[in-house]
Amino acid sequence: MGRVRLKIRELAEEKGWTLQDVADRSGVNYNTVKSYARRDDGMNMVDLSAVGKIARAFDVAIEDLMQVLED
């Protein structure tokens, strides 16, 4: 099964946002946003509620925020 990487940094850069801006706009804790943004190697588990809030802040579908990495 693949790991998931969230494209938070890329989307934030496109909008000119900092990770703090993402946290503020999404209502997700800054440390969670920072942790998700820094995991280039992917994660096995994510909080889908938080991911949904971040996707809404970027006005994208969850599928557009997530990238499945192959093992």
mmCIF file of N, CA, C and O in Angstrom, residues 24 38 41 56:
data_model
loop_
_atom_site.group_PDB
_atom_site.id
_atom_site.type_symbol
_atom_site.label_atom_id
_atom_site.label_comp_id
_atom_site.label_asym_id
_atom_site.label_seq_id
_atom_site.Cartn_x
_atom_site.Cartn_y
_atom_site.Cartn_z
ATOM 1 N N ASP A 24 -4.110 29.151 9.904
ATOM 2 C CA ASP A 24 -5.133 30.139 10.268
ATOM 3 C C ASP A 24 -6.368 30.016 9.384
ATOM 4 O O ASP A 24 -7.497 30.075 9.880
ATOM 5 N N ARG A 38 6.014 18.927 5.934
ATOM 6 C CA ARG A 38 7.423 18.526 5.929
ATOM 7 C C ARG A 38 7.650 17.064 5.594
ATOM 8 O O ARG A 38 8.785 16.655 5.421
ATOM 9 N N ASP A 41 8.509 12.205 2.471
ATOM 10 C CA ASP A 41 8.568 10.756 2.283
ATOM 11 C C ASP A 41 7.207 10.102 2.463
ATOM 12 O O ASP A 41 7.055 8.908 2.293
ATOM 13 N N ARG A 56 -10.254 22.521 1.964
ATOM 14 C CA ARG A 56 -11.242 23.604 1.830
ATOM 15 C C ARG A 56 -10.567 24.975 1.848
ATOM 16 O O ARG A 56 -10.972 25.878 1.114
#
